[in-house]
């Protein structure tokens, strides 16, 4: 998404099987795909079990198309080490390049932001590497202005306890940049920690954190998928006791597009979250991005 936002889509020669924005991205050759069972959609519990099984067996979660890499011989590969579950780790990419004899030719840039500020700053890092500094600076500045406007509006609003749930079964509290997003919209983030990985929590911890707003944002889920699971998630007896659920301030969101991916659309996610917390002060988000449960 960053490459396209910098106007360099024509230079992109390979993507992952999850790269689907903008629409042109799906026309690119797939260089990395999930090793998890394909076919019928898996529940969050089934995905968690499959991931743990492969990790316990020291099996990779993603498969690299080394033949494609050998054929195309890219100048730059953008990868990540933030989450071994979400995409191919940088170490696997570097090992593949060494095997192919491309270590000296191909630069590998690992993008590992942990905060909202770092998500935006990495756009400038990519822009510098890809010789698109002017466009990257312009894009990053615009995103920072959007964030500043949200913060400014939120300063005059009452604080609200917000729980962002990154996984349903087992439950996880969202970490990394999400707690900072919650703070930016004038709310108090509960359970997750700014700049730290997402962590497992118990249903009792969720109940005892007294969230007034609950946002179900399972990593890698689109709105339809999140909505399909959310009913069961909030029906759990201890979650059903929270003020968020009792007062119908629980939401499901398009996490894949606006919260899970650390790219330019994270700022759209901030504005969606702002509306969920303070609908009286922020404009309604676009259709298909969030639904009240």
Tab-separated table of C-alpha atoms in Angstrom:
chain	number	residue	atom	x	y	z
A	1	UNK	CA	0.000	0.000	0.000
A	2	UNK	CA	2.892	2.347	0.754
A	3	UNK	CA	4.473	1.658	-2.626
A	4	UNK	CA	1.224	2.496	-4.421
A	5	UNK	CA	0.674	5.584	-2.267
A	6	UNK	CA	4.102	6.782	-3.403
A	7	UNK	CA	3.037	6.395	-7.034
A	8	UNK	CA	5.346	3.453	-7.666
A	9	UNK	CA	2.810	0.722	-8.381
A	10	UNK	CA	4.254	0.059	-11.836
A	11	UNK	CA	7.593	-0.804	-10.235
A	12	UNK	CA	6.062	-3.404	-7.928
A	13	UNK	CA	6.867	-6.897	-9.226
A	14	UNK	CA	5.597	-9.125	-6.409
A	15	UNK	CA	3.161	-9.083	-3.488
A	16	UNK	CA	1.810	-11.394	-0.779
A	17	UNK	CA	-1.420	-13.330	-1.112
A	18	UNK	CA	-3.053	-10.801	1.220
A	19	UNK	CA	-2.100	-7.658	-0.712
A	20	UNK	CA	-5.408	-6.453	-2.150
A	21	UNK	CA	-5.322	-2.652	-1.966
A	22	UNK	CA	-5.479	-0.807	-4.219
A	23	UNK	CA	-7.290	-3.171	-6.578
A	24	UNK	CA	-4.340	-3.256	-8.979
A	25	UNK	CA	-2.293	-5.060	-6.314
A	26	UNK	CA	-4.174	-8.308	-6.922
A	27	UNK	CA	-2.887	-8.355	-10.510
A	28	UNK	CA	0.722	-8.681	-9.327
A	29	UNK	CA	2.530	-12.030	-9.043
A	30	UNK	CA	2.269	-13.556	-5.557
A	31	UNK	CA	5.672	-14.150	-3.981
A	32	UNK	CA	4.506	-15.131	-0.488
A	33	UNK	CA	1.433	-17.070	0.603
A	34	UNK	CA	0.046	-18.574	3.794
A	35	UNK	CA	0.947	-22.157	4.668
A	36	UNK	CA	-2.209	-22.574	6.768
A	37	UNK	CA	-5.008	-24.869	5.553
A	38	UNK	CA	-6.997	-23.285	2.746
A	39	UNK	CA	-10.553	-23.962	1.637
A	40	UNK	CA	-13.371	-23.300	4.052
A	41	UNK	CA	-13.045	-20.236	6.286
A	42	UNK	CA	-11.526	-21.057	9.683
A	43	UNK	CA	-12.786	-19.692	12.988
A	44	UNK	CA	-10.452	-17.610	15.154
A	45	UNK	CA	-9.991	-20.624	17.461
A	46	UNK	CA	-9.129	-22.896	14.505
A	47	UNK	CA	-6.654	-20.346	13.128
A	48	UNK	CA	-5.018	-20.007	16.545
A	49	UNK	CA	-4.702	-23.795	16.849
A	50	UNK	CA	-3.250	-24.155	13.337
A	51	UNK	CA	-0.692	-21.394	13.960
A	52	UNK	CA	0.384	-22.874	17.299
A	53	UNK	CA	0.709	-26.346	15.787
A	54	UNK	CA	3.011	-25.150	13.002
A	55	UNK	CA	5.060	-22.979	15.354
A	56	UNK	CA	5.470	-25.837	17.854
A	57	UNK	CA	6.668	-28.024	14.974
A	58	UNK	CA	9.012	-25.223	13.821
A	59	UNK	CA	7.263	-25.145	10.470
A	60	UNK	CA	6.982	-21.874	8.507
A	61	UNK	CA	3.659	-20.058	8.431
A	62	UNK	CA	4.361	-18.672	4.957
A	63	UNK	CA	5.826	-20.048	1.747
A	64	UNK	CA	8.141	-17.957	-0.441
A	65	UNK	CA	8.169	-18.394	-4.213
A	66	UNK	CA	11.932	-18.474	-4.624
A	67	UNK	CA	11.611	-19.220	-8.335
A	68	UNK	CA	9.809	-15.902	-8.801
A	69	UNK	CA	12.478	-14.078	-6.801
A	70	UNK	CA	15.231	-15.701	-8.877
A	71	UNK	CA	13.470	-14.806	-12.124
A	72	UNK	CA	12.635	-11.194	-11.264
A	73	UNK	CA	15.780	-10.380	-9.225
A	74	UNK	CA	14.241	-7.439	-7.325
A	75	UNK	CA	16.323	-4.431	-6.338
A	76	UNK	CA	14.399	-3.969	-3.067
A	77	UNK	CA	12.275	-6.259	-0.895
A	78	UNK	CA	9.995	-4.760	1.749
A	79	UNK	CA	9.313	-7.184	4.588
A	80	UNK	CA	8.696	-7.161	8.344
A	81	UNK	CA	9.748	-8.653	11.685
A	82	UNK	CA	6.931	-7.170	13.733
A	83	UNK	CA	4.823	-10.340	13.790
A	84	UNK	CA	5.839	-13.817	12.651
A	85	UNK	CA	2.154	-14.746	12.367
A	86	UNK	CA	1.169	-11.882	10.052
A	87	UNK	CA	3.769	-12.105	7.268
A	88	UNK	CA	7.103	-13.607	6.258
A	89	UNK	CA	9.845	-12.616	8.751
A	90	UNK	CA	12.822	-10.710	7.375
A	91	UNK	CA	15.167	-13.556	8.326
A	92	UNK	CA	13.388	-15.971	5.995
A	93	UNK	CA	13.692	-13.483	3.149
A	94	UNK	CA	17.403	-12.959	3.791
A	95	UNK	CA	17.996	-16.722	3.928
A	96	UNK	CA	16.232	-17.133	0.581
A	97	UNK	CA	18.334	-14.382	-0.993
A	98	UNK	CA	21.514	-16.006	0.303
A	99	UNK	CA	20.479	-19.333	-1.205
A	100	UNK	CA	19.755	-17.627	-4.526
A	101	UNK	CA	23.018	-15.684	-4.475
A	102	UNK	CA	21.185	-12.339	-4.487
A	103	UNK	CA	22.336	-10.959	-1.141
A	104	UNK	CA	24.627	-8.350	-2.694
A	105	UNK	CA	22.113	-7.302	-5.343
A	106	UNK	CA	18.868	-6.993	-3.380
A	107	UNK	CA	18.277	-4.589	-0.492
A	108	UNK	CA	15.944	-5.836	2.247
A	109	UNK	CA	14.050	-3.273	4.318
A	110	UNK	CA	12.158	-4.596	7.326
A	111	UNK	CA	9.262	-2.368	8.378
A	112	UNK	CA	8.543	-2.850	12.082
A	113	UNK	CA	6.569	0.104	13.467
A	114	UNK	CA	5.189	-0.202	16.992
A	115	UNK	CA	3.436	3.154	17.348
A	116	UNK	CA	1.235	5.412	15.261
A	117	UNK	CA	4.086	7.870	14.804
A	118	UNK	CA	6.339	5.079	13.566
A	119	UNK	CA	3.699	3.860	11.110
A	120	UNK	CA	3.747	7.280	9.456
A	121	UNK	CA	7.520	7.704	9.725
A	122	UNK	CA	8.154	4.427	7.883
A	123	UNK	CA	6.516	5.935	4.795
A	124	UNK	CA	9.355	8.461	4.682
A	125	UNK	CA	11.908	5.676	5.176
A	126	UNK	CA	10.485	3.746	2.234
A	127	UNK	CA	10.305	6.916	0.155
A	128	UNK	CA	13.970	7.641	0.722
A	129	UNK	CA	15.015	4.109	-0.227
A	130	UNK	CA	12.850	4.137	-3.362
A	131	UNK	CA	13.960	7.648	-4.383
A	132	UNK	CA	10.510	9.155	-3.860
A	133	UNK	CA	11.348	11.423	-0.938
A	134	UNK	CA	9.235	14.401	-2.010
A	135	UNK	CA	6.065	12.355	-2.380
A	136	UNK	CA	6.759	10.494	0.876
A	137	UNK	CA	7.239	13.748	2.773
A	138	UNK	CA	4.017	15.152	1.346
A	139	UNK	CA	2.063	12.001	2.192
A	140	UNK	CA	3.437	11.717	5.723
A	141	UNK	CA	2.772	15.397	6.413
A	142	UNK	CA	-0.836	15.038	5.311
A	143	UNK	CA	-1.338	12.010	7.551
A	144	UNK	CA	0.182	13.817	10.532
A	145	UNK	CA	-2.184	16.733	9.946
A	146	UNK	CA	-5.169	14.368	10.047
A	147	UNK	CA	-3.927	12.863	13.309
A	148	UNK	CA	-3.389	16.319	14.809
A	149	UNK	CA	-6.938	17.393	13.905
A	150	UNK	CA	-8.399	14.314	15.582
A	151	UNK	CA	-6.298	14.934	18.701
A	152	UNK	CA	-7.328	18.583	18.817
A	153	UNK	CA	-11.030	17.763	18.617
A	154	UNK	CA	-10.679	14.990	21.206
A	155	UNK	CA	-9.014	17.276	23.752
A	156	UNK	CA	-12.334	18.905	24.662
A	157	UNK	CA	-14.244	15.618	24.973
A	158	UNK	CA	-14.828	13.446	28.056
A	159	UNK	CA	-12.616	10.394	28.359
A	160	UNK	CA	-14.098	6.941	27.774
A	161	UNK	CA	-12.738	3.479	28.638
A	162	UNK	CA	-12.121	1.583	25.392
A	163	UNK	CA	-11.166	-2.053	24.866
A	164	UNK	CA	-9.847	-3.020	21.440
A	165	UNK	CA	-10.035	-6.776	20.975
A	166	UNK	CA	-7.573	-8.110	18.412
A	167	UNK	CA	-8.623	-11.756	18.576
A	168	UNK	CA	-11.734	-13.573	19.709
A	169	UNK	CA	-10.780	-17.111	20.738
A	170	UNK	CA	-8.603	-16.964	22.691
A	171	UNK	CA	-9.137	-13.263	23.460
A	172	UNK	CA	-6.284	-10.833	22.812
A	173	UNK	CA	-5.990	-7.144	23.646
A	174	UNK	CA	-4.689	-5.062	20.737
A	175	UNK	CA	-1.205	-3.641	21.129
A	176	UNK	CA	1.408	-1.834	19.009
A	177	UNK	CA	-0.144	1.334	17.524
A	178	UNK	CA	-3.767	0.670	18.542
A	179	UNK	CA	-3.490	1.906	22.174
A	180	UNK	CA	-2.006	5.156	20.849
A	181	UNK	CA	-4.933	5.462	18.440
A	182	UNK	CA	-7.299	5.088	21.390
A	183	UNK	CA	-5.474	7.835	23.288
A	184	UNK	CA	-5.540	10.085	20.213
A	185	UNK	CA	-9.343	9.987	20.086
A	186	UNK	CA	-9.589	11.154	23.691
A	187	UNK	CA	-10.170	7.783	25.325
A	188	UNK	CA	-8.482	5.572	27.908
A	189	UNK	CA	-7.114	2.343	26.489
A	190	UNK	CA	-7.661	-0.674	28.730
A	191	UNK	CA	-5.545	-3.860	28.851
A	192	UNK	CA	-3.323	-3.321	25.775
A	193	UNK	CA	-0.056	-1.371	26.070
A	194	UNK	CA	1.202	1.314	23.691
A	195	UNK	CA	4.089	0.138	21.547
A	196	UNK	CA	3.960	-3.397	22.962
A	197	UNK	CA	2.780	-6.597	21.243
A	198	UNK	CA	-0.826	-7.648	21.551
A	199	UNK	CA	-1.345	-9.919	24.541
A	200	UNK	CA	-3.691	-12.653	25.626
A	201	UNK	CA	-6.276	-11.693	28.230
A	202	UNK	CA	-9.038	-13.486	30.089
A	203	UNK	CA	-12.731	-12.775	29.785
A	204	UNK	CA	-12.692	-11.761	33.442
A	205	UNK	CA	-9.945	-9.216	32.788
A	206	UNK	CA	-12.069	-7.743	30.018
A	207	UNK	CA	-15.082	-7.516	32.311
A	208	UNK	CA	-13.081	-6.018	35.172
A	209	UNK	CA	-11.503	-3.376	32.913
A	210	UNK	CA	-14.997	-1.863	32.630
A	211	UNK	CA	-14.903	-0.890	28.933
A	212	UNK	CA	-17.541	1.617	27.901
A	213	UNK	CA	-16.731	1.004	24.231
A	214	UNK	CA	-15.593	-2.346	22.823
A	215	UNK	CA	-14.145	-2.601	19.318
A	216	UNK	CA	-13.735	-6.073	17.847
A	217	UNK	CA	-10.867	-5.852	15.355
A	218	UNK	CA	-9.560	-9.384	14.743
A	219	UNK	CA	-6.249	-9.175	12.909
A	220	UNK	CA	-6.629	-9.904	9.206
A	221	UNK	CA	-10.442	-9.886	9.233
A	222	UNK	CA	-12.641	-7.784	6.981
A	223	UNK	CA	-15.871	-6.367	8.386
A	224	UNK	CA	-18.074	-9.229	7.203
A	225	UNK	CA	-15.784	-11.806	8.817
A	226	UNK	CA	-15.470	-9.842	12.051
A	227	UNK	CA	-19.206	-9.296	12.229
A	228	UNK	CA	-19.852	-13.023	11.750
A	229	UNK	CA	-17.829	-13.863	14.876
A	230	UNK	CA	-18.589	-10.805	16.974
A	231	UNK	CA	-22.030	-11.942	18.107
A	232	UNK	CA	-20.585	-15.024	19.746
A	233	UNK	CA	-17.711	-13.014	21.238
A	234	UNK	CA	-19.887	-10.450	23.006
A	235	UNK	CA	-22.360	-13.134	24.091
A	236	UNK	CA	-19.768	-14.580	26.467
A	237	UNK	CA	-21.266	-14.072	29.953
A	238	UNK	CA	-18.424	-11.934	31.303
A	239	UNK	CA	-18.166	-9.760	28.196
A	240	UNK	CA	-21.942	-9.404	28.083
A	241	UNK	CA	-21.715	-7.773	31.530
A	242	UNK	CA	-19.553	-4.893	30.301
A	243	UNK	CA	-21.066	-1.415	29.931
A	244	UNK	CA	-20.033	-1.466	26.267
A	245	UNK	CA	-22.237	-4.447	25.471
A	246	UNK	CA	-25.081	-3.508	27.816
A	247	UNK	CA	-25.324	-0.035	26.265
A	248	UNK	CA	-24.833	-1.232	22.671
A	249	UNK	CA	-21.490	0.477	22.322
A	250	UNK	CA	-19.762	-2.614	20.954
A	251	UNK	CA	-18.560	-2.536	17.352
A	252	UNK	CA	-16.990	-4.758	14.722
A	253	UNK	CA	-14.636	-3.137	12.212
A	254	UNK	CA	-12.800	-3.858	8.975
A	255	UNK	CA	-9.551	-4.561	10.790
A	256	UNK	CA	-7.602	-5.658	7.727
A	257	UNK	CA	-8.083	-2.365	5.918
A	258	UNK	CA	-7.927	0.120	8.778
A	259	UNK	CA	-6.227	-1.322	11.874
A	260	UNK	CA	-4.077	-4.412	11.222
A	261	UNK	CA	-1.922	-3.081	8.374
A	262	UNK	CA	0.605	-0.376	9.308
A	263	UNK	CA	0.129	1.734	6.188
A	264	UNK	CA	-1.461	5.024	5.103
A	265	UNK	CA	-5.013	3.832	5.796
A	266	UNK	CA	-4.257	3.554	9.503
A	267	UNK	CA	-5.281	7.218	9.732
A	268	UNK	CA	-8.666	6.322	8.242
A	269	UNK	CA	-8.867	3.773	11.047
A	270	UNK	CA	-8.186	6.528	13.557
A	271	UNK	CA	-11.146	8.519	12.246
A	272	UNK	CA	-13.372	5.412	12.344
A	273	UNK	CA	-12.345	4.785	15.946
A	274	UNK	CA	-12.977	8.429	16.832
A	275	UNK	CA	-16.576	8.131	15.627
A	276	UNK	CA	-17.113	4.908	17.589
A	277	UNK	CA	-15.958	6.603	20.788
A	278	UNK	CA	-17.442	10.076	20.221
A	279	UNK	CA	-20.121	9.912	17.483
A	280	UNK	CA	-21.371	13.331	18.518
A	281	UNK	CA	-18.053	14.971	17.613
A	282	UNK	CA	-16.748	13.106	14.570
A	283	UNK	CA	-18.250	12.423	11.124
A	284	UNK	CA	-19.780	9.052	10.327
A	285	UNK	CA	-17.284	6.638	8.739
A	286	UNK	CA	-17.697	5.204	5.238
A	287	UNK	CA	-20.088	2.276	4.752
A	288	UNK	CA	-18.489	-1.121	5.148
A	289	UNK	CA	-15.908	-0.004	7.690
A	290	UNK	CA	-17.716	-0.474	11.030
A	291	UNK	CA	-20.979	-1.792	12.404
A	292	UNK	CA	-22.652	-1.495	15.784
A	293	UNK	CA	-23.324	-4.880	17.373
